[in-house]
Amino acid sequence: MASPNTQKFYIDGEWVDPVSSATLDVINPATEASIATIALGDEKDVDRAVTAARKAFDSFAATTREERIALLERVIEVYQTRLGDLAETVSSEMGAPVGLASAAQAPAGLGHFLNTLEALKNFEFEETIGSTTVVYEPVGVCAFITPWNWPLNQIAAKVAPALASGCTMVLKPSEIAPLNALVFAEIMHEAGVPAGVFNLVNGDGPTVGAALSTHPEVDMVSFTGSTRAGIEVAKNAAPTVKRVAQELGGKSANIILDDDGFSDAVARDVAAMVVNSGQSCNAGSRILVPAARMNEAAEIAEKTAEQIVVGSPEDSGTHVGPVVSEAQFNKIQRLIQTGIDEGAAVAAGGVGRPDGVDVGYFVKPTVFADVTNDMTIAREEIFGPVMVLIAYEDEEDAVRIANDTNYGLSGYVSSADPEKARKVARRLRTGNVHINGAPIAFDSPFGGYKQSGNGREFGKFGLDEFLEAKAIFGDNA
């Protein structure tokens, strides 16, 4: 069930009319048709929401751990009743196949609340160091700017620890896929989140995002999105010296070592790369294979890619839906053509829509072979179902190529010898590494090195981000 509040914002515990009169159509990427029209906010809408959050902060910051545990438990209870609505909404606005939306997209937000609840139960908000008491206190009013690719995952990864720590907040979800956030706000309201603690204003980055980043009453900005946009957020936040946490882009290396697990790993990871149409910041889009096995890897990748079904998000079964927008489709097509122009070999896929598809932002699952790490398609984040095969000479060369990037969000290592994979994993300059296809764990830190951002999310590590450490000297003298 879609939200009835597309023309309103959630501020100070109520659905209110915007100050601005601007609107934007939300497009179903599978049909290219408008499915809703949302209101777009401006600086005055942001100020109203930030003022509400500031007013609510002192009382919410003073709540006990037990009160915040009870609040998270209520949110979890209500969230569970809206899982179907959330999945349906995400599928229609950003193109995730209904199976993926139901099994992963919608439940991801629930997973963060469950893990944050456990972290809150066990978190030490005070510790003694000699004669000093160190007290961990909420950072204050937080602004959240979240993306469209895993929208509920990123919303909940910020909102859950902020609530747990005693912060108040204003959320600006992506205007490309904003409808799920409206349902999320309804969940917050029904769960009894106190007025002003959680607020939502829809809008674009240059207007609402910038107004939040520059607002003097905002103490912290947590941003997930492209590195380019993250730099702008940091610049806007700098004059007020607010805390900035960033989870940005990636161009993650996937090192497949030369042993008996090679063939299975190539097939598994080509299939994994196209999940969510390749629109994941931590996707293992650079697949590193031994130079002597490049042709073998290309053949496996081609066979695997040709078996991948591209279809409507409404279809059941495992398949790949469209990418999120016309702009994203055009960017991906440009980069695929650039790969061809720079001499990479197309092992599967290529430019254009899949055969027989005339409508929707559908991209052919594409594999490039014989790619060198200086090519554009090996340097830029494509954010689509496109991967590159890069040759390495030996293990040392593989690590060098993997680390030769401006990014450092994720990494992957596969080997029939787990100990060998562990040794390589420890040499990668990334915020997380997956060994032999291991999945993400919501109780472990997520975030990047270098231009992939700073700070960490998930579990107790996410809770840390929203706390200030106060030293009270002599308190235990």
Short mmCIF file of C-alpha atoms in Angstrom, two decimals, residues 84 102 191 202 214 316 325 418 421:
data_model
loop_
_atom_site.label_atom_id
_atom_site.label_comp_id
_atom_site.label_asym_id
_atom_site.label_seq_id
_atom_site.Cartn_x
_atom_site.Cartn_y
_atom_site.Cartn_z
CA GLY A 84 4.91 -6.06 2.40
CA SER A 102 10.75 -8.93 -0.26
CA ALA A 191 5.55 3.28 16.90
CA ASN A 202 11.83 15.41 0.64
CA THR A 214 24.98 24.16 6.19
CA SER A 316 8.61 -13.87 -9.76
CA SER A 325 16.58 6.02 -13.89
CA PRO A 418 40.99 -20.40 3.47
CA ALA A 421 42.58 -16.10 1.42
#
